[in-house]
Coordinates of C-alpha atoms and ligand atoms in Angstrom, one line a residue:
X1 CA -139.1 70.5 -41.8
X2 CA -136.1 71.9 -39.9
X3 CA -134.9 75.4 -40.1
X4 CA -131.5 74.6 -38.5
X5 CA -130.3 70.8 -38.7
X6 CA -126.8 71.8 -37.4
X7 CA -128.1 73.5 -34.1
X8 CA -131.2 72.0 -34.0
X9 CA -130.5 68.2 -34.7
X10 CA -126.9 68.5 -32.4
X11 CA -125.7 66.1 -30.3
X12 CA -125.4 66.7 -26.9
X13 CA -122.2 66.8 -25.9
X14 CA -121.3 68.9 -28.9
X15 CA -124.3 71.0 -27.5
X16 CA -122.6 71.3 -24.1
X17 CA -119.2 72.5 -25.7
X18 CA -120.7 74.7 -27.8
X19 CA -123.0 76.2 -24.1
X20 CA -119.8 76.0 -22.0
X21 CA -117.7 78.4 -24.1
X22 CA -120.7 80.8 -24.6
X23 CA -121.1 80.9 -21.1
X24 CA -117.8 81.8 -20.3
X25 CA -117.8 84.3 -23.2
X26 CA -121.5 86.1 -21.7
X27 CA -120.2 85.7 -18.0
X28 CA -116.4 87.6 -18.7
X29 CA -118.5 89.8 -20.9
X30 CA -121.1 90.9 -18.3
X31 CA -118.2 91.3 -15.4
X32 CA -116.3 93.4 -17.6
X33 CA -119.4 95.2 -18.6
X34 CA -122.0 95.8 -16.3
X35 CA -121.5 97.8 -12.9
X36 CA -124.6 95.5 -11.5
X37 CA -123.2 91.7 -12.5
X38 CA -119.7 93.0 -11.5
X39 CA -121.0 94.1 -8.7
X40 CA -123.1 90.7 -7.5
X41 CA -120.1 88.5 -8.6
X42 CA -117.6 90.2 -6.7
X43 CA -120.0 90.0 -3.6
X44 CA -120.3 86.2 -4.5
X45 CA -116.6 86.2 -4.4
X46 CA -116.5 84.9 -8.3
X47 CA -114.4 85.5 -11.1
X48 CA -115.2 84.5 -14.6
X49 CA -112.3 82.4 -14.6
X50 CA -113.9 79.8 -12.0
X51 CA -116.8 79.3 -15.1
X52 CA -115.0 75.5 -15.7
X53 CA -117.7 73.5 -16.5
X54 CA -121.2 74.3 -17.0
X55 CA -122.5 73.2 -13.4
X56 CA -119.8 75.9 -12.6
X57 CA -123.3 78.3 -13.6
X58 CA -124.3 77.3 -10.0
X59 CA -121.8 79.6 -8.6
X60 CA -123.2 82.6 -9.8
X61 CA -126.1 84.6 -8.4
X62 CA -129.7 84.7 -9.5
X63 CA -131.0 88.2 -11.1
X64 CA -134.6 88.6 -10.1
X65 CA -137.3 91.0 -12.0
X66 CA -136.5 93.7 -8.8
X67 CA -132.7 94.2 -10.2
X68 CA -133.9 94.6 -13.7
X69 CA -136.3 97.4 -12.1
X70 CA -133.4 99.1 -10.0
X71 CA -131.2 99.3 -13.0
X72 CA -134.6 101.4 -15.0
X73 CA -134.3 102.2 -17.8
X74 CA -130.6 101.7 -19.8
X75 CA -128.8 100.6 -16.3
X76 CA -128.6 96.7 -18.1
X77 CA -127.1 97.8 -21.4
X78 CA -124.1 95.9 -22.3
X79 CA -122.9 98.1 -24.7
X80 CA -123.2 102.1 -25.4
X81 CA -126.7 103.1 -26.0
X82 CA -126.3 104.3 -29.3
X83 CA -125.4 100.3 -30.3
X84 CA -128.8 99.2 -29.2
X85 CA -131.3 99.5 -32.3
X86 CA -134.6 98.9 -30.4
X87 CA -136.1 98.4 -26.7
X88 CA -138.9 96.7 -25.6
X89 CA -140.3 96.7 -22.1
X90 CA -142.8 94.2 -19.9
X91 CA -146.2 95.6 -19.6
X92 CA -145.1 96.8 -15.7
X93 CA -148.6 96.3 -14.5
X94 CA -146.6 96.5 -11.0
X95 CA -144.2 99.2 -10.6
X96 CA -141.9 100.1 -13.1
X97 CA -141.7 98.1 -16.2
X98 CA -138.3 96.1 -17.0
X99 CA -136.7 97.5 -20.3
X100 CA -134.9 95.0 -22.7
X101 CA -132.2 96.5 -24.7
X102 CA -131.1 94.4 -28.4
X103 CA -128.3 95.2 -30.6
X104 CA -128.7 94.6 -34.9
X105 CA -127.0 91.2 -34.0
X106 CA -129.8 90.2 -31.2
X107 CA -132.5 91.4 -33.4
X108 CA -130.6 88.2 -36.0
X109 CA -130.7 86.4 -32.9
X110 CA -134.6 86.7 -32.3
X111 CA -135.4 86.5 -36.4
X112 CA -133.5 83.1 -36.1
X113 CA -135.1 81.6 -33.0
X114 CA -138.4 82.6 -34.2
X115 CA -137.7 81.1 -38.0
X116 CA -137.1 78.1 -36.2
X117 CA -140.3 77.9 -34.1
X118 CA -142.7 79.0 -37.0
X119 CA -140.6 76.3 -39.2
X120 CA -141.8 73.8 -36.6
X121 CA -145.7 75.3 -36.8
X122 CA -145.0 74.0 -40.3
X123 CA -144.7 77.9 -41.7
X124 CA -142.6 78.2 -45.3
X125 CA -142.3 81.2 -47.6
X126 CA -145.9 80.4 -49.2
X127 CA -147.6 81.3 -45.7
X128 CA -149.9 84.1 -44.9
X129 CA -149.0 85.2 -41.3
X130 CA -151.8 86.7 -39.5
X131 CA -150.1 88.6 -36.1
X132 CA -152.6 89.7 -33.8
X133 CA -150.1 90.4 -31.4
X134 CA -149.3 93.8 -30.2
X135 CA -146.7 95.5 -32.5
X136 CA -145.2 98.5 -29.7
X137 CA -143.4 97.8 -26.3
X138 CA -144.8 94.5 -26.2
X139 CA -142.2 91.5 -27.3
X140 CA -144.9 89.6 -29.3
X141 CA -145.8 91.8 -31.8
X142 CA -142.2 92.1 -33.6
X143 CA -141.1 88.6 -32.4
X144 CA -142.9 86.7 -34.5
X145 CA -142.8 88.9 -37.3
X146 CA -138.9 89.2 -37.6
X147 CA -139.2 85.5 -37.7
X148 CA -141.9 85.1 -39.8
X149 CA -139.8 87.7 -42.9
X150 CA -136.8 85.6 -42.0
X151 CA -138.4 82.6 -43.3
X152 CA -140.4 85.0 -46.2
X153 CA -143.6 84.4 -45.2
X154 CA -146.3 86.7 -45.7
X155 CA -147.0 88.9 -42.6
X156 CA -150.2 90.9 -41.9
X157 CA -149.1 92.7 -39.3
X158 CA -152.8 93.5 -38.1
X159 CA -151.9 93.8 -34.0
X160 CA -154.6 93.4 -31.2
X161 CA -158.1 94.4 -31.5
X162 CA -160.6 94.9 -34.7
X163 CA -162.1 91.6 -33.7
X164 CA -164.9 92.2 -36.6
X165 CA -161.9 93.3 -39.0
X166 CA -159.1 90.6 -37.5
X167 CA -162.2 88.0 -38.8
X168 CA -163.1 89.5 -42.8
X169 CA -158.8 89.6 -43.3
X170 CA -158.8 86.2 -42.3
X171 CA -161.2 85.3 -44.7
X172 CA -161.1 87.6 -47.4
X173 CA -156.4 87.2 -47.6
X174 CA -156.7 83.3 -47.3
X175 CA -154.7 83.4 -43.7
X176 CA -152.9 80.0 -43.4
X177 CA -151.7 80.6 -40.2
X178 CA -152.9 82.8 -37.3
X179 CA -151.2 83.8 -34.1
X180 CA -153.0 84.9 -31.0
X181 CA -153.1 84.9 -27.2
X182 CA -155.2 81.8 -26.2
X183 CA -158.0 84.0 -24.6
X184 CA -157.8 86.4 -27.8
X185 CA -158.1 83.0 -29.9
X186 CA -161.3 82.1 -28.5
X187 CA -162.6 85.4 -28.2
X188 CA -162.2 85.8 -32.2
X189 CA -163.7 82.2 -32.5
X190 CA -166.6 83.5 -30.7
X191 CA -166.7 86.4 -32.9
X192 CA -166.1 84.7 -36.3
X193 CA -169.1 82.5 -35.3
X194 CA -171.8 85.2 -34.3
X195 CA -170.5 86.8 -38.1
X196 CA -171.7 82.9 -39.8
X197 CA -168.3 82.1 -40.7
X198 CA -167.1 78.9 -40.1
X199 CA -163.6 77.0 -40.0
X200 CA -164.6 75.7 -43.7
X201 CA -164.3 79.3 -44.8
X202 CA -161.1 79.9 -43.4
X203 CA -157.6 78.7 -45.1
X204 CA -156.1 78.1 -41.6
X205 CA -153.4 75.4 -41.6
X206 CA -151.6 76.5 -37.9
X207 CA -151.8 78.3 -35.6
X208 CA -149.8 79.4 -33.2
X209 CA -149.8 80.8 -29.4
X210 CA -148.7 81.9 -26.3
X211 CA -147.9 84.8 -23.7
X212 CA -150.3 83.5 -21.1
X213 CA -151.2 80.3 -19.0
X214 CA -153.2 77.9 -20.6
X215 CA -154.5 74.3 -19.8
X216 CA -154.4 71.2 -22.9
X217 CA -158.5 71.8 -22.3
X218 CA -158.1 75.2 -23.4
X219 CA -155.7 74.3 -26.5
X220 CA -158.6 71.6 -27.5
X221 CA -161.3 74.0 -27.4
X222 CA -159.3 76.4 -30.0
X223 CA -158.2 73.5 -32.0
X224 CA -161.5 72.4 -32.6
X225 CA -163.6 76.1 -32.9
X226 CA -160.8 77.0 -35.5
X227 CA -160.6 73.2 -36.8
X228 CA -156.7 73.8 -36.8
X229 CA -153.9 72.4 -35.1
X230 CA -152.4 74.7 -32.1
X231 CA -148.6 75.2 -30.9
X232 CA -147.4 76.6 -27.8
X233 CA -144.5 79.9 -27.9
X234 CA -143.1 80.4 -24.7
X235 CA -141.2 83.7 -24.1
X236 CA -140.7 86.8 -22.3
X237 CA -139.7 90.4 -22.6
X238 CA -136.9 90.0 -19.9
X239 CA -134.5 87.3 -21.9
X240 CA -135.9 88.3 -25.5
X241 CA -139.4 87.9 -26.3
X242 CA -141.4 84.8 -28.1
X243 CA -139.1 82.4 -29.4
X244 CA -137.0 80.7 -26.4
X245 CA -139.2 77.5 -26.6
X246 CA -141.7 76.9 -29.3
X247 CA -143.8 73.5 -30.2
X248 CA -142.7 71.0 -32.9
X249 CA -145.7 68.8 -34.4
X250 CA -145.5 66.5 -31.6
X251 CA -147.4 68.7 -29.9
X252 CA -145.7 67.4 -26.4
X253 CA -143.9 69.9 -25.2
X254 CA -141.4 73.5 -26.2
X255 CA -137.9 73.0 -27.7
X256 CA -135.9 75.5 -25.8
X257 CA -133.3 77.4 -28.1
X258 CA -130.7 76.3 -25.5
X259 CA -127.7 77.4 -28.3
X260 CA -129.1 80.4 -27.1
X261 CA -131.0 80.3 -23.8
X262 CA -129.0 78.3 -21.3
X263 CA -132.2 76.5 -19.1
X264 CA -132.2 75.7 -15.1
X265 CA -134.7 74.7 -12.6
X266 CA -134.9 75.4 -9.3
X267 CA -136.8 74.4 -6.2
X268 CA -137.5 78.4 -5.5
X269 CA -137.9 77.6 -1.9
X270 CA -134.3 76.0 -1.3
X271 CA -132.7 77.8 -4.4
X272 CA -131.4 74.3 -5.2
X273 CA -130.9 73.6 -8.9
X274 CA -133.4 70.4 -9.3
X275 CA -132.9 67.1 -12.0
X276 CA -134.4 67.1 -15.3
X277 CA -138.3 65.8 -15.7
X278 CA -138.6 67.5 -11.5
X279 CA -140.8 70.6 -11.8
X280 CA -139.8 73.8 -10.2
X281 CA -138.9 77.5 -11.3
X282 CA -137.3 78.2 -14.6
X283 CA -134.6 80.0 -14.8
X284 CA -132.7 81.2 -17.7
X285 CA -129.5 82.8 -19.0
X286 CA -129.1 84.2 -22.5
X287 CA -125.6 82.7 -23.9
X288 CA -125.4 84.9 -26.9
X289 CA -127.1 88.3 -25.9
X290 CA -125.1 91.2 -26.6
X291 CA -126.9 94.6 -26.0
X292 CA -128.1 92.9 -22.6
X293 CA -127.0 89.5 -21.5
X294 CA -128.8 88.3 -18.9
X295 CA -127.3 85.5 -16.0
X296 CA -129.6 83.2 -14.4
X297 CA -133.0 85.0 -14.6
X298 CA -135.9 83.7 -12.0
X299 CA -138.6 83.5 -14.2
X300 CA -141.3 82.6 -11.5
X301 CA -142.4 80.2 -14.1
X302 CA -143.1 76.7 -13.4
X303 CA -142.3 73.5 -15.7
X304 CA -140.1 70.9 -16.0
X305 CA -137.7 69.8 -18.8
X306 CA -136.8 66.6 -20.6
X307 CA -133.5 65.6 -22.7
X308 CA -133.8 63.4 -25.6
X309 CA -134.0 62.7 -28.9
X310 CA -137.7 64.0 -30.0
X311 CA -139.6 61.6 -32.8
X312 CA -139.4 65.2 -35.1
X313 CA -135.7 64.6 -34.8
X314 CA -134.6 67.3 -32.4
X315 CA -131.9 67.3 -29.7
X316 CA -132.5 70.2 -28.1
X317 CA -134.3 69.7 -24.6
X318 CA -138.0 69.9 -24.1
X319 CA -139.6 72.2 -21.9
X320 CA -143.2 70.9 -20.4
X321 CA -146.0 74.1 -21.2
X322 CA -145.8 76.1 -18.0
X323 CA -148.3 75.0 -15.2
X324 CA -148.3 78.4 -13.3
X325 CA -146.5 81.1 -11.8
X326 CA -144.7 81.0 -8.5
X327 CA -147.0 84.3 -8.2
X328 CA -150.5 83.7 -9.5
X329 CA -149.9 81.0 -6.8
X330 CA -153.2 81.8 -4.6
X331 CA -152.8 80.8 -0.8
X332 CA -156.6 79.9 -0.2
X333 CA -156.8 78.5 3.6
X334 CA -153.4 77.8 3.5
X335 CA -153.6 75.9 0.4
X336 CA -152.2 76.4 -2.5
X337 CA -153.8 76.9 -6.2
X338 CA -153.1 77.3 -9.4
X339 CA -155.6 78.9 -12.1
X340 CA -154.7 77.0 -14.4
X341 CA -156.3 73.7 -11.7
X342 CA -159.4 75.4 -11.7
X343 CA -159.1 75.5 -15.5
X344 CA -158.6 72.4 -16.3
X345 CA -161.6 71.4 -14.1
X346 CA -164.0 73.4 -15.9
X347 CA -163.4 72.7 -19.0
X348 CA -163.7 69.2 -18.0
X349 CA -167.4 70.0 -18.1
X350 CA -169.5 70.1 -21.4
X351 CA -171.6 73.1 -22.1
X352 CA -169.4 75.6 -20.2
X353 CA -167.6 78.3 -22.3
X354 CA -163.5 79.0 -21.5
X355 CA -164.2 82.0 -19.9
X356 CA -163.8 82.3 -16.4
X357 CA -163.0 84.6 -13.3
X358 CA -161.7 83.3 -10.0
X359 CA -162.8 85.9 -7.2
X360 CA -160.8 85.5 -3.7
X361 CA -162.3 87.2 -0.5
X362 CA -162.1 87.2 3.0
X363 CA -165.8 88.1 4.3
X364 CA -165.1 86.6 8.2
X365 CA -161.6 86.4 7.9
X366 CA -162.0 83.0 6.3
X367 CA -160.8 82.7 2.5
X368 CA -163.7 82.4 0.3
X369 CA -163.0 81.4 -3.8
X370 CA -165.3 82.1 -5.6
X371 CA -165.3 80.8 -9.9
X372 CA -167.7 82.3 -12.5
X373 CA -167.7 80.6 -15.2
X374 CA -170.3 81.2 -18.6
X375 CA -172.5 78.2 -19.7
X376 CA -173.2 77.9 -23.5
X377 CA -176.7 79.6 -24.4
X378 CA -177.9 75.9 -24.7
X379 CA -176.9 75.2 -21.3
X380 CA -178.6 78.4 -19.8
X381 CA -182.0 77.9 -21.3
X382 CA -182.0 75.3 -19.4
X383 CA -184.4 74.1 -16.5
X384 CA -183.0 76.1 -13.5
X385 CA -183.1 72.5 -11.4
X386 CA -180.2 71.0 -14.0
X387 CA -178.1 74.5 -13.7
X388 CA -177.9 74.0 -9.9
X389 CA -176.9 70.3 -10.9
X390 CA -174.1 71.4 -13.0
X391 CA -172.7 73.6 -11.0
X392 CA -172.6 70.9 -8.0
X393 CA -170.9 68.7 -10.5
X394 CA -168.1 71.5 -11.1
X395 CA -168.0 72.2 -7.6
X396 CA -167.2 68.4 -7.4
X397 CA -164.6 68.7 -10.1
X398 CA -162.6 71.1 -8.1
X399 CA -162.6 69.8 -5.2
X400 CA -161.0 66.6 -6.7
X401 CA -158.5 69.0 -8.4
X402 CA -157.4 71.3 -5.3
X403 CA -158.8 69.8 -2.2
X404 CA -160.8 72.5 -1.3
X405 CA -164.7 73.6 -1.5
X406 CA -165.4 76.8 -3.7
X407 CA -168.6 78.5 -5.1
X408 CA -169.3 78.1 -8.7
X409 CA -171.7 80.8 -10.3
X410 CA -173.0 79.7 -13.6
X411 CA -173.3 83.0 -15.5
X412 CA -175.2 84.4 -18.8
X413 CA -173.2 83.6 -22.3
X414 CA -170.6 86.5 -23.5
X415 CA -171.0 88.7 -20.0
X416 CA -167.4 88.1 -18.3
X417 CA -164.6 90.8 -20.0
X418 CA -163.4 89.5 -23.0
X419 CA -159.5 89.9 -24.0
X420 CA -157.6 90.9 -26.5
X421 CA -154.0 90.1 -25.4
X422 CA -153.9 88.6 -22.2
X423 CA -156.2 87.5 -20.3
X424 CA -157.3 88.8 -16.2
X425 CA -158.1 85.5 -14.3
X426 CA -157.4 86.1 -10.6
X427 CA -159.1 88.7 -8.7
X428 CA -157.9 88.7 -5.5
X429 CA -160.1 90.9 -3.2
X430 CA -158.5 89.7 0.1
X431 CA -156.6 92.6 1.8
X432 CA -153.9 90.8 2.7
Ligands
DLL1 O1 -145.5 87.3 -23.3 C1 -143.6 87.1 -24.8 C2 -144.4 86.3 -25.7 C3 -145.1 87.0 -26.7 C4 -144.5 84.9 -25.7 C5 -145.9 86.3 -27.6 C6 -145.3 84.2 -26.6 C7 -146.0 84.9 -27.6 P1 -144.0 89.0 -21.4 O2 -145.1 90.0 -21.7 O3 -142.7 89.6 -20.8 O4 -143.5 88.3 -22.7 O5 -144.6 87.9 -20.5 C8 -143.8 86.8 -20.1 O6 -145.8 85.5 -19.9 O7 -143.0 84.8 -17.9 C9 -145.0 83.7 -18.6 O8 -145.5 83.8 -17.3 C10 -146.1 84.1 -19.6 N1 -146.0 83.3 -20.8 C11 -145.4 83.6 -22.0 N2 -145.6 82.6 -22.9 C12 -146.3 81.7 -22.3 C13 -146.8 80.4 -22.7 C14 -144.3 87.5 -23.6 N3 -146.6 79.9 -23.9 C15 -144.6 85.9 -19.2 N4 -147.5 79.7 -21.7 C16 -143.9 84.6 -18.9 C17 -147.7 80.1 -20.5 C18 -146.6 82.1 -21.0 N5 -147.3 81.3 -20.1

């Protein structure tokens, strides 16, 4: 099913007409509108007149996460503040937080990407929605449920936490679809499962999630504990919230919204803008927004994208599930890695749980990388002799992943933090 076949199913180049005059109409808009784009775009020497063609995009400057936090809190805002119907804001676990501002008609805008998403998680008006996502400053929360009452679903709008409580509502109101951070996804597996109930006494049908770094190892350990297929929504605060790229049943990577979020990547060492199916930085530009349009937005994401015509029958381009961040990046001996590397190499192992930590220090100024990871109760009963061996043999599995040597510690079942939005991976203990 297709929410949108006119949008969704487009052809290109009627796509590209239909971004180019958008463009021009957010770009004149934001010039005429905001002190901080006219500001950047006179420096650049640009006028929104020299927006021809959409390479013209090129021209103008990138907006980083540090100008969102120098314009705290309104200094974005489009339009007077008494047009803007709700705010959001990133959780700002660095310095200030970044403030999103929408309007009644980008609140539409949201319902409608989202609609289309859930539509693709297979989600009709007979669905029970169960969001576990945070309803408050937090994007996810109201995302999905403005799309899920555009479609008419049923939403239990239950938020984070209640693990015990998240589990008897699933059982007891027939959930058919669930929505959840990965981590919080296996954490509730873990807890449905110490309560006796199994997948057979749920009514799941989908589910769907997002808001953090995951690997395809991780997706196939919650497909299987929950015995449902899993799709990836891709978002943030900054540009709207969940719903600018979202998984059709192909499960091969996000349909970007691109009617509504105009995609780039860049190599974010050069700046350069790179070719489709190369991976480097996303960045994006909202063609539509109105309380708070955004121009080319470093996202510090990483993925690639690929145009084509998708076996479900989409056009719109597909985004590959993000790999990393340009800043979870750890520089370990001058190399870099990824947690999401060292993910997929544990999980490559049978008998090891999806929790992990990754622990960087610096004992004699060398870099030292240290993974705990917990083994599965069967595991840990086991003779100490085949523990040592198993850890050896992820040890191994790393080292063919980042080229580098790194201490596993095999620790007890259900000891590392659990989470219940998003999870901490990197602890990074190097003073640097
Ligand atoms: O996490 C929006 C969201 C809510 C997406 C619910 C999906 C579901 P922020 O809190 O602003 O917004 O965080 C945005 O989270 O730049 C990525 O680094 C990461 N992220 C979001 N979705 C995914 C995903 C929400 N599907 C930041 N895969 C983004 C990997 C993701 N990383």
């Amino acid at each position: 099913m297709i929410w949108n076949d006119e949008i969704e199913c487009m052809a290109h180049d009627e796509l590209k007409k239909l971004q180019l005059k958008r463009l021009q109409d957010v770009v004149k808009r934001a010039y005429e509108t905001v002190p901080y784009y006219k500001k950047r775009f006179d420096e650049a020497g640009i006028k929104p007149e020299d927006i021809k063609t959409l390479d013209d995009i090129q021209k103008l400057p990138f907006t980083t996460k540090d100008d969102l936090r120098r314009a705290y809190p309104f200094g974005m805002f489009a339009v007077p503040r008494r047009e803007i119907v709700e705010v959001h804001t990133s959780s700002g676990t660095t310095g200030k937080p970044t403030v999103s501002g929408y309007t009644k008609e980008d609140i539409k805008i949201w319902s409608e990407v989202m609609a289309r998403g859930l539509t693709m998680f297979g989600v009709t008006e007979d669905d029970i929605i169960q969001n576990t996502h945070g309803y408050g400053l937090f994007t996810g929360g109201f995302g999905v449920h403005y799309g899920a009452q555009h479609i008419g679903a049923t939403v239990i709008p239950i938020s984070t936490g209640q693990t015990r409580r998240q589990i008897e509502i699933m059982k007891d109101f027939g959930t058919t679809i669930l929505i959840v951070t990965p981590s919080y996804g296996l954490y509730l597996a873990e807890v449905a499962e110490e309560e006796g109930v199994e997948s057979s006494d749920l009514n799941l049908n989908s589910i769907g999630f997002g808001a953090e770094m995951w690997t395809e190892q991780m997706r196939q350990k919650l497909q299987n504990r929950f015995n449902s297929p899993a799709y990836n929504i891709y978002g943030l605060t900054e540009i709207m919230g969940p719903g600018i790229a979202l998984e059709c049943p192909e499960q091969d990577g996000l349909h970007v919204m691109e009617d509504h979020f105009y995609p780039e990547i860049i190599d974010s060492e050069t700046m350069e803008v790179l070719k489709d199916e190369e991976k480097g930085e996303l960045v994006l530009t909202t063609l539509t927004r109105h309380g708070m349009p955004i121009i080319r937005f470093r996202t510090k994401d990483i993925t690639k994208l690929r145009r084509g015509t998708c076996p479900c029958g989409r056009t719109l381009i597909k985004m590959e599930r993000i790999t990393g961040r340009t800043d979870d990046m750890l520089k370990i001996r001058g190399v870099a890695v990824f947690p999401s590397q060292i993910e997929k190499a544990l999980l490559k192992m049978d008998g090891i749980e999806p929790h992990y930590q990754i622990i960087a220090t610096r004992p004699q100024h060398l870099d030292e990388l240290e993974v705990q990871v917990e083994t599965s109760p069967q595991l840990f009963s086991d003779e100490v002799k085949e523990l040592v061996g198993i850890k050896k043999k992820i040890e191994q599995f790393i080292y063919d992943e980042i080229g580098l040597r790194v201490n596993v510690t095999l620790v007890e079942p259900k000891t590392l933090p659990r989470s219940e939005g998003k999870a901490v991976r990197v602890i990074d203990k190097r003073e640097l």
